[in-house]
Amino acid sequence: MAIKRPLVIAHRGASAYLPEHTLAGKAMAHAMGADFLEQDVVATRDGALIVFHDLYLDDLTDVAHRFPGRARADGRHYCIDFDLSEIRQLALSERRRAGQDQLRYPGRFPASAGSFSIPTLDEEIRFIQGLNHSTGRSAGIYPEIKSPAWHREHGIDLAAQLLAELGRHGYAGAEDAAIVQCFDGEELRRVRNELGCQLRLIQLLEGGLPSSLELAAIRRYAEGIGPGLRLLVGTGLLKAAHAAGLQVHPWTLRADALPPGFGSLEELIDALCPEEPVDGLFTDFPDRVLVFMNQRFAALS
Ligand code: G3P
Ligand code: CA
């Protein structure tokens, strides 16, 4: 019996080659053949949903220069303190190390090249659906509800708004090409049980290794788990999660930031895909993961 190739999820786009969460990076990941394109979703002061990873704008934009005097006491400029019209004025560039000028990944796209901006979720979905239409190859979307408790403290029900936006774009059922992810288990349970979401749900995990009982509890509201690599390699979590009926989508495979003990991206993929492979992989390098995986799984079928 042929073993199914794990899904390749472009982590914030083709982030190894173009700045994260830019439409250019999403187009590149789409062209590379990624199965799903990820969106981290946060809200602005006026309640717009934008595709952006951090709660604050400092490490990816020129916010401090453009809006002097708007930082909080911790020195940071938070998305939730800016209206969409202001967010649109920001120049987005390659990620810098927190609070510093150096790039987080020096070998990636140069900070001074290109001209990018932060997309709204609506713009990004329309863009991806446009690519699906023009290329005839459909990539799915994979939005993450970022810090729902933080947003609630600021008067925004991020999960409800996100689901409404997905519904407007035709993503509502279990078979639709959208998977919703969140670290907050209570919120993801609410998404299923109170908000009635029928889309596939992935419980993101970091920190401690979940017990079999905890995995069984997750299975009551989610289709799978998204563990950090550290939780997965050599821990037995993959088998335990599969035994509980959960899919496993680990994060994040980066050729330029390998976990200790691995010499190459391909060696890492091999470790994650023994006879019983993971079901999906978040990666900044969708091209390399696809090439390797297509060869490996063609040989198995
Ligand atoms: O959502 C999967 C992975 O992206 C989780 O980590 O911090 O990159 O959103 P983060
Ligand atoms: Ca994410």
PDB file of C-alpha atoms and ligand atoms in Angstrom:
ATOM      1  CA  MET A   1       0.000   0.000   0.000  1.00  0.00           C
ATOM      2  CA  ALA A   2       1.338   3.440  -0.934  1.00  0.00           C
ATOM      3  CA  ILE A   3       2.192   5.665   2.010  1.00  0.00           C
ATOM      4  CA  LYS A   4       0.742   9.144   1.650  1.00  0.00           C
ATOM      5  CA  ARG A   5       3.240  11.982   1.397  1.00  0.00           C
ATOM      6  CA  PRO A   6       2.990  14.383   4.353  1.00  0.00           C
ATOM      7  CA  LEU A   7       1.448  17.776   3.598  1.00  0.00           C
ATOM      8  CA  VAL A   8       3.969  20.536   3.002  1.00  0.00           C
ATOM      9  CA  ILE A   9       2.905  23.687   4.834  1.00  0.00           C
ATOM     10  CA  ALA A  10       4.723  26.865   3.817  1.00  0.00           C
ATOM     11  CA  HIS A  11       5.564  28.464   7.177  1.00  0.00           C
ATOM     12  CA  ARG A  12       4.666  32.164   6.815  1.00  0.00           C
ATOM     13  CA  GLY A  13       5.244  31.659   3.044  1.00  0.00           C
ATOM     14  CA  ALA A  14       8.519  30.749   1.354  1.00  0.00           C
ATOM     15  CA  SER A  15      10.167  32.477   4.310  1.00  0.00           C
ATOM     16  CA  ALA A  16      13.670  31.273   3.538  1.00  0.00           C
ATOM     17  CA  TYR A  17      13.644  33.333   0.341  1.00  0.00           C
ATOM     18  CA  LEU A  18      11.336  36.325   0.856  1.00  0.00           C
ATOM     19  CA  PRO A  19      10.248  38.154   4.031  1.00  0.00           C
ATOM     20  CA  GLU A  20       7.635  36.285   6.064  1.00  0.00           C
ATOM     21  CA  HIS A  21       3.943  36.956   5.522  1.00  0.00           C
ATOM     22  CA  THR A  22       4.389  38.971   2.349  1.00  0.00           C
ATOM     23  CA  LEU A  23       2.182  38.279  -0.639  1.00  0.00           C
ATOM     24  CA  ALA A  24       5.382  37.814  -2.668  1.00  0.00           C
ATOM     25  CA  GLY A  25       6.481  35.065  -0.282  1.00  0.00           C
ATOM     26  CA  LYS A  26       3.071  33.414  -0.525  1.00  0.00           C
ATOM     27  CA  ALA A  27       3.212  33.523  -4.335  1.00  0.00           C
ATOM     28  CA  MET A  28       6.634  31.891  -4.270  1.00  0.00           C
ATOM     29  CA  ALA A  29       5.471  29.128  -1.930  1.00  0.00           C
ATOM     30  CA  HIS A  30       2.428  28.576  -4.129  1.00  0.00           C
ATOM     31  CA  ALA A  31       4.632  28.285  -7.221  1.00  0.00           C
ATOM     32  CA  MET A  32       6.923  25.861  -5.406  1.00  0.00           C
ATOM     33  CA  GLY A  33       3.948  23.563  -4.923  1.00  0.00           C
ATOM     34  CA  ALA A  34       3.253  23.868  -1.188  1.00  0.00           C
ATOM     35  CA  ASP A  35       0.016  22.157  -0.183  1.00  0.00           C
ATOM     36  CA  PHE A  36      -0.933  24.796   2.403  1.00  0.00           C
ATOM     37  CA  LEU A  37       0.175  28.396   3.017  1.00  0.00           C
ATOM     38  CA  GLU A  38       0.236  29.567   6.637  1.00  0.00           C
ATOM     39  CA  GLN A  39      -1.272  32.781   8.017  1.00  0.00           C
ATOM     40  CA  ASP A  40      -0.585  34.034  11.551  1.00  0.00           C
ATOM     41  CA  VAL A  41      -3.504  36.331  12.314  1.00  0.00           C
ATOM     42  CA  VAL A  42      -3.631  39.303  14.696  1.00  0.00           C
ATOM     43  CA  ALA A  43      -5.965  42.305  14.940  1.00  0.00           C
ATOM     44  CA  THR A  44      -5.519  46.063  14.645  1.00  0.00           C
ATOM     45  CA  ARG A  45      -7.033  48.690  16.982  1.00  0.00           C
ATOM     46  CA  ASP A  46      -9.994  49.136  14.657  1.00  0.00           C
ATOM     47  CA  GLY A  47     -10.605  45.396  14.495  1.00  0.00           C
ATOM     48  CA  ALA A  48      -9.115  44.572  11.098  1.00  0.00           C
ATOM     49  CA  LEU A  49      -7.477  41.154  10.786  1.00  0.00           C
ATOM     50  CA  ILE A  50      -3.938  41.247   9.441  1.00  0.00           C
ATOM     51  CA  VAL A  51      -1.488  38.499   8.546  1.00  0.00           C
ATOM     52  CA  PHE A  52       1.427  39.086  10.883  1.00  0.00           C
ATOM     53  CA  HIS A  53       3.231  36.832  13.353  1.00  0.00           C
ATOM     54  CA  ASP A  54       4.121  39.091  16.278  1.00  0.00           C
ATOM     55  CA  LEU A  55       1.850  41.039  18.612  1.00  0.00           C
ATOM     56  CA  TYR A  56       4.217  43.976  18.138  1.00  0.00           C
ATOM     57  CA  LEU A  57       5.576  45.521  14.965  1.00  0.00           C
ATOM     58  CA  ASP A  58       9.156  46.331  15.873  1.00  0.00           C
ATOM     59  CA  ASP A  59      11.167  43.396  14.515  1.00  0.00           C
ATOM     60  CA  LEU A  60       9.737  43.474  10.989  1.00  0.00           C
ATOM     61  CA  THR A  61       8.736  47.051  10.195  1.00  0.00           C
ATOM     62  CA  ASP A  62       9.855  50.682  10.361  1.00  0.00           C
ATOM     63  CA  VAL A  63       7.175  51.520  12.951  1.00  0.00           C
ATOM     64  CA  ALA A  64       9.524  53.264  15.411  1.00  0.00           C
ATOM     65  CA  HIS A  65      10.743  55.586  12.674  1.00  0.00           C
ATOM     66  CA  ARG A  66       7.309  56.247  11.180  1.00  0.00           C
ATOM     67  CA  PHE A  67       5.315  56.630  14.408  1.00  0.00           C
ATOM     68  CA  PRO A  68       7.626  58.126  17.063  1.00  0.00           C
ATOM     69  CA  GLY A  69       6.157  58.312  20.557  1.00  0.00           C
ATOM     70  CA  ARG A  70       3.689  55.462  20.045  1.00  0.00           C
ATOM     71  CA  ALA A  71       5.574  52.728  21.941  1.00  0.00           C
ATOM     72  CA  ARG A  72       4.273  51.265  25.183  1.00  0.00           C
ATOM     73  CA  ALA A  73       6.347  51.405  28.385  1.00  0.00           C
ATOM     74  CA  ASP A  74       8.244  48.281  27.284  1.00  0.00           C
ATOM     75  CA  GLY A  75       9.467  50.146  24.191  1.00  0.00           C
ATOM     76  CA  ARG A  76       7.347  48.116  21.778  1.00  0.00           C
ATOM     77  CA  HIS A  77       4.751  49.218  19.226  1.00  0.00           C
ATOM     78  CA  TYR A  78       1.776  46.838  19.376  1.00  0.00           C
ATOM     79  CA  CYS A  79      -0.426  46.002  16.393  1.00  0.00           C
ATOM     80  CA  ILE A  80      -3.486  46.467  18.610  1.00  0.00           C
ATOM     81  CA  ASP A  81      -2.519  50.141  19.217  1.00  0.00           C
ATOM     82  CA  PHE A  82      -2.601  51.013  15.491  1.00  0.00           C
ATOM     83  CA  ASP A  83      -5.474  51.382  13.038  1.00  0.00           C
ATOM     84  CA  LEU A  84      -5.323  49.572   9.726  1.00  0.00           C
ATOM     85  CA  SER A  85      -4.768  52.868   7.910  1.00  0.00           C
ATOM     86  CA  GLU A  86      -1.573  53.300   9.965  1.00  0.00           C
ATOM     87  CA  ILE A  87      -0.452  49.683   9.516  1.00  0.00           C
ATOM     88  CA  ARG A  88      -0.730  50.265   5.766  1.00  0.00           C
ATOM     89  CA  GLN A  89       1.912  53.020   5.991  1.00  0.00           C
ATOM     90  CA  LEU A  90       4.558  50.632   7.353  1.00  0.00           C
ATOM     91  CA  ALA A  91       7.359  49.127   5.301  1.00  0.00           C
ATOM     92  CA  LEU A  92       7.764  45.417   6.017  1.00  0.00           C
ATOM     93  CA  SER A  93      11.163  43.772   5.685  1.00  0.00           C
ATOM     94  CA  GLU A  94      13.128  40.666   6.681  1.00  0.00           C
ATOM     95  CA  ARG A  95      12.932  39.738  10.396  1.00  0.00           C
ATOM     96  CA  ARG A  96      15.554  41.259  12.690  1.00  0.00           C
ATOM     97  CA  ARG A  97      16.740  39.797  15.997  1.00  0.00           C
ATOM     98  CA  ALA A  98      14.453  41.018  18.814  1.00  0.00           C
ATOM     99  CA  GLY A  99      15.320  44.607  19.687  1.00  0.00           C
ATOM    100  CA  GLN A 100      18.398  44.657  17.421  1.00  0.00           C
ATOM    101  CA  ASP A 101      19.387  45.735  13.922  1.00  0.00           C
ATOM    102  CA  GLN A 102      20.928  42.407  12.819  1.00  0.00           C
ATOM    103  CA  LEU A 103      18.856  40.070  10.710  1.00  0.00           C
ATOM    104  CA  ARG A 104      17.566  36.922  12.427  1.00  0.00           C
ATOM    105  CA  TYR A 105      18.693  34.831   9.417  1.00  0.00           C
ATOM    106  CA  PRO A 106      21.584  36.705   7.735  1.00  0.00           C
ATOM    107  CA  GLY A 107      21.625  34.455   4.644  1.00  0.00           C
ATOM    108  CA  ARG A 108      18.033  35.259   3.724  1.00  0.00           C
ATOM    109  CA  PHE A 109      16.523  38.195   1.827  1.00  0.00           C
ATOM    110  CA  PRO A 110      18.394  41.481   2.461  1.00  0.00           C
ATOM    111  CA  ALA A 111      16.699  43.997   4.765  1.00  0.00           C
ATOM    112  CA  SER A 112      17.213  46.885   2.360  1.00  0.00           C
ATOM    113  CA  ALA A 113      15.873  45.194  -0.788  1.00  0.00           C
ATOM    114  CA  GLY A 114      12.292  44.967  -1.954  1.00  0.00           C
ATOM    115  CA  SER A 115       9.170  46.834  -1.015  1.00  0.00           C
ATOM    116  CA  PHE A 116       6.630  44.954   1.082  1.00  0.00           C
ATOM    117  CA  SER A 117       3.611  45.686   3.248  1.00  0.00           C
ATOM    118  CA  ILE A 118       1.443  43.836   5.753  1.00  0.00           C
ATOM    119  CA  PRO A 119      -1.588  42.210   4.092  1.00  0.00           C
ATOM    120  CA  THR A 120      -5.020  41.914   5.656  1.00  0.00           C
ATOM    121  CA  LEU A 121      -6.392  38.394   5.943  1.00  0.00           C
ATOM    122  CA  ASP A 122      -9.031  39.258   3.358  1.00  0.00           C
ATOM    123  CA  GLU A 123      -6.386  40.475   0.880  1.00  0.00           C
ATOM    124  CA  GLU A 124      -4.260  37.399   1.425  1.00  0.00           C
ATOM    125  CA  ILE A 125      -7.100  34.926   0.958  1.00  0.00           C
ATOM    126  CA  ARG A 126      -8.243  36.697  -2.214  1.00  0.00           C
ATOM    127  CA  PHE A 127      -4.629  36.615  -3.441  1.00  0.00           C
ATOM    128  CA  ILE A 128      -4.259  32.874  -2.811  1.00  0.00           C
ATOM    129  CA  GLN A 129      -7.634  32.119  -4.359  1.00  0.00           C
ATOM    130  CA  GLY A 130      -6.506  34.181  -7.356  1.00  0.00           C
ATOM    131  CA  LEU A 131      -3.366  32.051  -7.666  1.00  0.00           C
ATOM    132  CA  ASN A 132      -5.447  28.899  -7.337  1.00  0.00           C
ATOM    133  CA  HIS A 133      -7.601  30.158 -10.193  1.00  0.00           C
ATOM    134  CA  SER A 134      -4.806  31.310 -12.498  1.00  0.00           C
ATOM    135  CA  THR A 135      -2.537  28.286 -12.015  1.00  0.00           C
ATOM    136  CA  GLY A 136      -5.200  25.615 -11.727  1.00  0.00           C
ATOM    137  CA  ARG A 137      -3.373  24.250  -8.688  1.00  0.00           C
ATOM    138  CA  SER A 138      -5.195  24.706  -5.394  1.00  0.00           C
ATOM    139  CA  ALA A 139      -3.235  25.458  -2.261  1.00  0.00           C
ATOM    140  CA  GLY A 140      -5.038  25.526   1.060  1.00  0.00           C
ATOM    141  CA  ILE A 141      -4.835  28.124   3.808  1.00  0.00           C
ATOM    142  CA  TYR A 142      -3.714  27.408   7.367  1.00  0.00           C
ATOM    143  CA  PRO A 143      -4.564  30.355   9.666  1.00  0.00           C
ATOM    144  CA  GLU A 144      -3.411  30.542  13.285  1.00  0.00           C
ATOM    145  CA  ILE A 145      -5.478  32.322  15.937  1.00  0.00           C
ATOM    146  CA  LYS A 146      -2.699  34.267  17.668  1.00  0.00           C
ATOM    147  CA  SER A 147      -2.999  34.976  21.410  1.00  0.00           C
ATOM    148  CA  PRO A 148      -6.813  34.953  21.701  1.00  0.00           C
ATOM    149  CA  ALA A 149      -6.713  35.932  25.404  1.00  0.00           C
ATOM    150  CA  TRP A 150      -4.651  39.034  24.597  1.00  0.00           C
ATOM    151  CA  HIS A 151      -7.107  40.054  21.920  1.00  0.00           C
ATOM    152  CA  ARG A 152     -10.080  39.474  24.241  1.00  0.00           C
ATOM    153  CA  GLU A 153      -8.441  41.756  26.831  1.00  0.00           C
ATOM    154  CA  HIS A 154      -8.461  44.394  24.099  1.00  0.00           C
ATOM    155  CA  GLY A 155     -12.114  43.826  23.223  1.00  0.00           C
ATOM    156  CA  ILE A 156     -11.613  41.618  20.181  1.00  0.00           C
ATOM    157  CA  ASP A 157     -12.971  38.088  19.718  1.00  0.00           C
ATOM    158  CA  LEU A 158     -10.264  37.025  17.297  1.00  0.00           C
ATOM    159  CA  ALA A 159     -11.506  33.456  16.776  1.00  0.00           C
ATOM    160  CA  ALA A 160     -15.073  34.521  15.962  1.00  0.00           C
ATOM    161  CA  GLN A 161     -13.862  37.220  13.559  1.00  0.00           C
ATOM    162  CA  LEU A 162     -11.452  34.818  11.883  1.00  0.00           C
ATOM    163  CA  LEU A 163     -14.112  32.150  11.360  1.00  0.00           C
ATOM    164  CA  ALA A 164     -16.505  34.747   9.937  1.00  0.00           C
ATOM    165  CA  GLU A 165     -13.819  35.880   7.487  1.00  0.00           C
ATOM    166  CA  LEU A 166     -13.110  32.280   6.445  1.00  0.00           C
ATOM    167  CA  GLY A 167     -16.829  31.683   5.975  1.00  0.00           C
ATOM    168  CA  ARG A 168     -17.120  34.736   3.711  1.00  0.00           C
ATOM    169  CA  HIS A 169     -14.435  33.184   1.516  1.00  0.00           C
ATOM    170  CA  GLY A 170     -16.085  29.764   1.349  1.00  0.00           C
ATOM    171  CA  TYR A 171     -14.122  27.909   4.010  1.00  0.00           C
ATOM    172  CA  ALA A 172     -16.550  26.298   6.450  1.00  0.00           C
ATOM    173  CA  GLY A 173     -16.608  22.509   6.145  1.00  0.00           C
ATOM    174  CA  ALA A 174     -14.339  19.619   7.070  1.00  0.00           C
ATOM    175  CA  GLU A 175     -13.495  19.019   3.412  1.00  0.00           C
ATOM    176  CA  ASP A 176     -12.613  22.649   2.664  1.00  0.00           C
ATOM    177  CA  ALA A 177      -8.969  23.579   2.080  1.00  0.00           C
ATOM    178  CA  ALA A 178      -8.497  25.442   5.348  1.00  0.00           C
ATOM    179  CA  ILE A 179      -7.025  24.204   8.624  1.00  0.00           C
ATOM    180  CA  VAL A 180      -7.269  26.335  11.781  1.00  0.00           C
ATOM    181  CA  GLN A 181      -4.514  26.190  14.405  1.00  0.00           C
ATOM    182  CA  CYS A 182      -4.051  27.658  17.882  1.00  0.00           C
ATOM    183  CA  PHE A 183      -1.776  27.178  20.915  1.00  0.00           C
ATOM    184  CA  ASP A 184      -4.616  28.003  23.337  1.00  0.00           C
ATOM    185  CA  GLY A 185      -6.449  24.709  23.999  1.00  0.00           C
ATOM    186  CA  GLU A 186      -9.391  26.304  25.772  1.00  0.00           C
ATOM    187  CA  GLU A 187      -9.950  28.590  22.789  1.00  0.00           C
ATOM    188  CA  LEU A 188      -9.662  25.799  20.244  1.00  0.00           C
ATOM    189  CA  ARG A 189     -12.240  23.783  22.222  1.00  0.00           C
ATOM    190  CA  ARG A 190     -14.496  26.837  22.122  1.00  0.00           C
ATOM    191  CA  VAL A 191     -13.939  27.150  18.359  1.00  0.00           C
ATOM    192  CA  ARG A 192     -15.275  23.606  17.930  1.00  0.00           C
ATOM    193  CA  ASN A 193     -17.947  23.414  20.622  1.00  0.00           C
ATOM    194  CA  GLU A 194     -19.307  26.948  21.025  1.00  0.00           C
ATOM    195  CA  LEU A 195     -18.527  28.581  17.697  1.00  0.00           C
ATOM    196  CA  GLY A 196     -19.495  25.379  15.840  1.00  0.00           C
ATOM    197  CA  CYS A 197     -16.499  25.349  13.506  1.00  0.00           C
ATOM    198  CA  GLN A 198     -16.465  22.333  11.183  1.00  0.00           C
ATOM    199  CA  LEU A 199     -13.043  23.044   9.667  1.00  0.00           C
ATOM    200  CA  ARG A 200     -10.105  20.807  10.558  1.00  0.00           C
ATOM    201  CA  LEU A 201      -8.452  21.988  13.794  1.00  0.00           C
ATOM    202  CA  ILE A 202      -4.840  21.556  14.895  1.00  0.00           C
ATOM    203  CA  GLN A 203      -3.837  22.001  18.534  1.00  0.00           C
ATOM    204  CA  LEU A 204      -0.378  23.572  18.609  1.00  0.00           C
ATOM    205  CA  LEU A 205       1.872  22.280  21.376  1.00  0.00           C
ATOM    206  CA  GLU A 206       5.031  23.527  23.051  1.00  0.00           C
ATOM    207  CA  GLY A 207       6.489  22.956  26.501  1.00  0.00           C
ATOM    208  CA  GLY A 208       5.797  19.578  28.130  1.00  0.00           C
ATOM    209  CA  LEU A 209       5.121  16.266  26.401  1.00  0.00           C
ATOM    210  CA  PRO A 210       1.357  15.521  26.465  1.00  0.00           C
ATOM    211  CA  SER A 211       0.173  12.327  28.182  1.00  0.00           C
ATOM    212  CA  SER A 212      -2.057   9.747  26.455  1.00  0.00           C
ATOM    213  CA  LEU A 213      -4.991  11.133  28.452  1.00  0.00           C
ATOM    214  CA  GLU A 214      -4.244  14.649  27.235  1.00  0.00           C
ATOM    215  CA  LEU A 215      -3.980  13.439  23.640  1.00  0.00           C
ATOM    216  CA  ALA A 216      -7.347  11.701  23.970  1.00  0.00           C
ATOM    217  CA  ALA A 217      -8.833  14.946  25.321  1.00  0.00           C
ATOM    218  CA  ILE A 218      -7.445  16.910  22.352  1.00  0.00           C
ATOM    219  CA  ARG A 219      -8.957  14.374  19.944  1.00  0.00           C
ATOM    220  CA  ARG A 220     -12.416  15.262  21.275  1.00  0.00           C
ATOM    221  CA  TYR A 221     -12.208  18.703  19.652  1.00  0.00           C
ATOM    222  CA  ALA A 222      -9.287  18.646  17.156  1.00  0.00           C
ATOM    223  CA  GLU A 223      -8.125  16.540  14.229  1.00  0.00           C
ATOM    224  CA  GLY A 224      -4.460  16.824  15.058  1.00  0.00           C
ATOM    225  CA  ILE A 225      -1.553  18.344  16.928  1.00  0.00           C
ATOM    226  CA  GLY A 226       1.191  20.721  15.841  1.00  0.00           C
ATOM    227  CA  PRO A 227       4.169  20.042  18.113  1.00  0.00           C
ATOM    228  CA  GLY A 228       7.478  21.875  18.088  1.00  0.00           C
ATOM    229  CA  LEU A 229      10.271  19.665  16.710  1.00  0.00           C
ATOM    230  CA  ARG A 230      11.775  19.266  20.173  1.00  0.00           C
ATOM    231  CA  LEU A 231       8.627  17.477  21.357  1.00  0.00           C
ATOM    232  CA  LEU A 232       8.675  15.050  18.451  1.00  0.00           C
ATOM    233  CA  VAL A 233      12.180  13.826  17.742  1.00  0.00           C
ATOM    234  CA  GLY A 234      12.928  10.644  19.700  1.00  0.00           C
ATOM    235  CA  THR A 235      10.062  11.064  22.194  1.00  0.00           C
ATOM    236  CA  GLY A 236       7.432   8.578  21.031  1.00  0.00           C
ATOM    237  CA  LEU A 237       4.874  11.382  20.598  1.00  0.00           C
ATOM    238  CA  LEU A 238       4.247  10.547  16.927  1.00  0.00           C
ATOM    239  CA  LYS A 239       3.109   6.991  17.674  1.00  0.00           C
ATOM    240  CA  ALA A 240       1.135   8.058  20.740  1.00  0.00           C
ATOM    241  CA  ALA A 241      -0.676  10.785  18.790  1.00  0.00           C
ATOM    242  CA  HIS A 242      -1.485   8.425  15.932  1.00  0.00           C
ATOM    243  CA  ALA A 243      -2.753   5.861  18.442  1.00  0.00           C
ATOM    244  CA  ALA A 244      -5.084   8.565  19.779  1.00  0.00           C
ATOM    245  CA  GLY A 245      -6.361   9.206  16.243  1.00  0.00           C
ATOM    246  CA  LEU A 246      -4.579  12.540  15.854  1.00  0.00           C
ATOM    247  CA  GLN A 247      -2.699  13.811  12.826  1.00  0.00           C
ATOM    248  CA  VAL A 248       0.739  15.296  13.495  1.00  0.00           C
ATOM    249  CA  HIS A 249       2.016  18.512  11.831  1.00  0.00           C
ATOM    250  CA  PRO A 250       5.348  19.533  13.439  1.00  0.00           C
ATOM    251  CA  TRP A 251       7.050  22.942  13.121  1.00  0.00           C
ATOM    252  CA  THR A 252       9.391  24.353  11.887  1.00  0.00           C
ATOM    253  CA  LEU A 253      11.896  22.843   9.414  1.00  0.00           C
ATOM    254  CA  ARG A 254      14.655  25.326   8.588  1.00  0.00           C
ATOM    255  CA  ALA A 255      17.831  24.397   6.722  1.00  0.00           C
ATOM    256  CA  ASP A 256      19.568  27.424   8.260  1.00  0.00           C
ATOM    257  CA  ALA A 257      18.485  26.700  11.848  1.00  0.00           C
ATOM    258  CA  LEU A 258      18.660  22.935  12.334  1.00  0.00           C
ATOM    259  CA  PRO A 259      18.007  21.384  15.750  1.00  0.00           C
ATOM    260  CA  PRO A 260      21.125  20.087  17.560  1.00  0.00           C
ATOM    261  CA  GLY A 261      22.383  16.768  16.210  1.00  0.00           C
ATOM    262  CA  PHE A 262      21.175  17.216  12.608  1.00  0.00           C
ATOM    263  CA  GLY A 263      23.561  17.930   9.725  1.00  0.00           C
ATOM    264  CA  SER A 264      21.035  18.735   7.014  1.00  0.00           C
ATOM    265  CA  LEU A 265      17.391  19.471   6.368  1.00  0.00           C
ATOM    266  CA  GLU A 266      17.072  16.131   4.603  1.00  0.00           C
ATOM    267  CA  GLU A 267      18.457  14.260   7.619  1.00  0.00           C
ATOM    268  CA  LEU A 268      15.847  15.980   9.768  1.00  0.00           C
ATOM    269  CA  ILE A 269      13.016  15.063   7.388  1.00  0.00           C
ATOM    270  CA  ASP A 270      14.218  11.463   7.487  1.00  0.00           C
ATOM    271  CA  ALA A 271      14.001  11.458  11.270  1.00  0.00           C
ATOM    272  CA  LEU A 272      10.440  12.781  11.103  1.00  0.00           C
ATOM    273  CA  CYS A 273       9.370  10.297   8.459  1.00  0.00           C
ATOM    274  CA  PRO A 274      10.278   6.790   9.596  1.00  0.00           C
ATOM    275  CA  GLU A 275       7.991   3.940   8.448  1.00  0.00           C
ATOM    276  CA  GLU A 276       5.200   5.831  10.163  1.00  0.00           C
ATOM    277  CA  PRO A 277       5.639   9.404   8.891  1.00  0.00           C
ATOM    278  CA  VAL A 278       4.226  12.646  10.209  1.00  0.00           C
ATOM    279  CA  ASP A 279       1.110  13.901   8.395  1.00  0.00           C
ATOM    280  CA  GLY A 280       2.359  17.391   7.570  1.00  0.00           C
ATOM    281  CA  LEU A 281       5.390  19.637   8.041  1.00  0.00           C
ATOM    282  CA  PHE A 282       5.701  23.377   8.543  1.00  0.00           C
ATOM    283  CA  THR A 283       8.790  24.601   6.717  1.00  0.00           C
ATOM    284  CA  ASP A 284      10.488  27.818   5.591  1.00  0.00           C
ATOM    285  CA  PHE A 285      11.926  25.768   2.666  1.00  0.00           C
ATOM    286  CA  PRO A 286       8.906  24.257   0.866  1.00  0.00           C
ATOM    287  CA  ASP A 287      10.969  23.639  -2.297  1.00  0.00           C
ATOM    288  CA  ARG A 288      13.608  21.473  -0.626  1.00  0.00           C
ATOM    289  CA  VAL A 289      11.117  19.591   1.511  1.00  0.00           C
ATOM    290  CA  LEU A 290       8.946  18.840  -1.531  1.00  0.00           C
ATOM    291  CA  VAL A 291      11.863  17.605  -3.661  1.00  0.00           C
ATOM    292  CA  PHE A 292      13.124  15.313  -0.918  1.00  0.00           C
ATOM    293  CA  MET A 293       9.723  14.058   0.100  1.00  0.00           C
ATOM    294  CA  ASN A 294       8.499  13.430  -3.449  1.00  0.00           C
ATOM    295  CA  GLN A 295      11.595  11.269  -4.106  1.00  0.00           C
ATOM    296  CA  ARG A 296      11.291   9.434  -0.813  1.00  0.00           C
ATOM    297  CA  PHE A 297       7.592   8.695  -1.098  1.00  0.00           C
ATOM    298  CA  ALA A 298       7.791   7.789  -4.793  1.00  0.00           C
ATOM    299  CA  ALA A 299      10.322   5.134  -3.793  1.00  0.00           C
ATOM    300  CA  LEU A 300       7.907   3.790  -1.153  1.00  0.00           C
ATOM    301  CA  SER A 301       4.876   3.507  -3.424  1.00  0.00           C
TER     302      SER A 301
HETATM  303  O1  G3P B   1       1.937  27.551  13.694  1.00  0.00           O
HETATM  304  C1  G3P B   1       2.983  26.653  13.608  1.00  0.00           C
HETATM  305  C2  G3P B   1       4.166  27.406  13.992  1.00  0.00           C
HETATM  306  O2  G3P B   1       4.165  28.509  13.128  1.00  0.00           O
HETATM  307  C3  G3P B   1       4.039  27.827  15.420  1.00  0.00           C
HETATM  308  O3  G3P B   1       4.972  28.718  15.787  1.00  0.00           O
HETATM  309  O4  G3P B   1       5.560  30.954  16.487  1.00  0.00           O
HETATM  310  O5  G3P B   1       5.939  30.251  14.138  1.00  0.00           O
HETATM  311  O6  G3P B   1       3.641  30.701  14.947  1.00  0.00           O
HETATM  312  P1  G3P B   1       5.022  30.234  15.302  1.00  0.00           P
HETATM  313 CA    CA B   2       2.211  30.029  13.231  1.00  0.00          CA
END
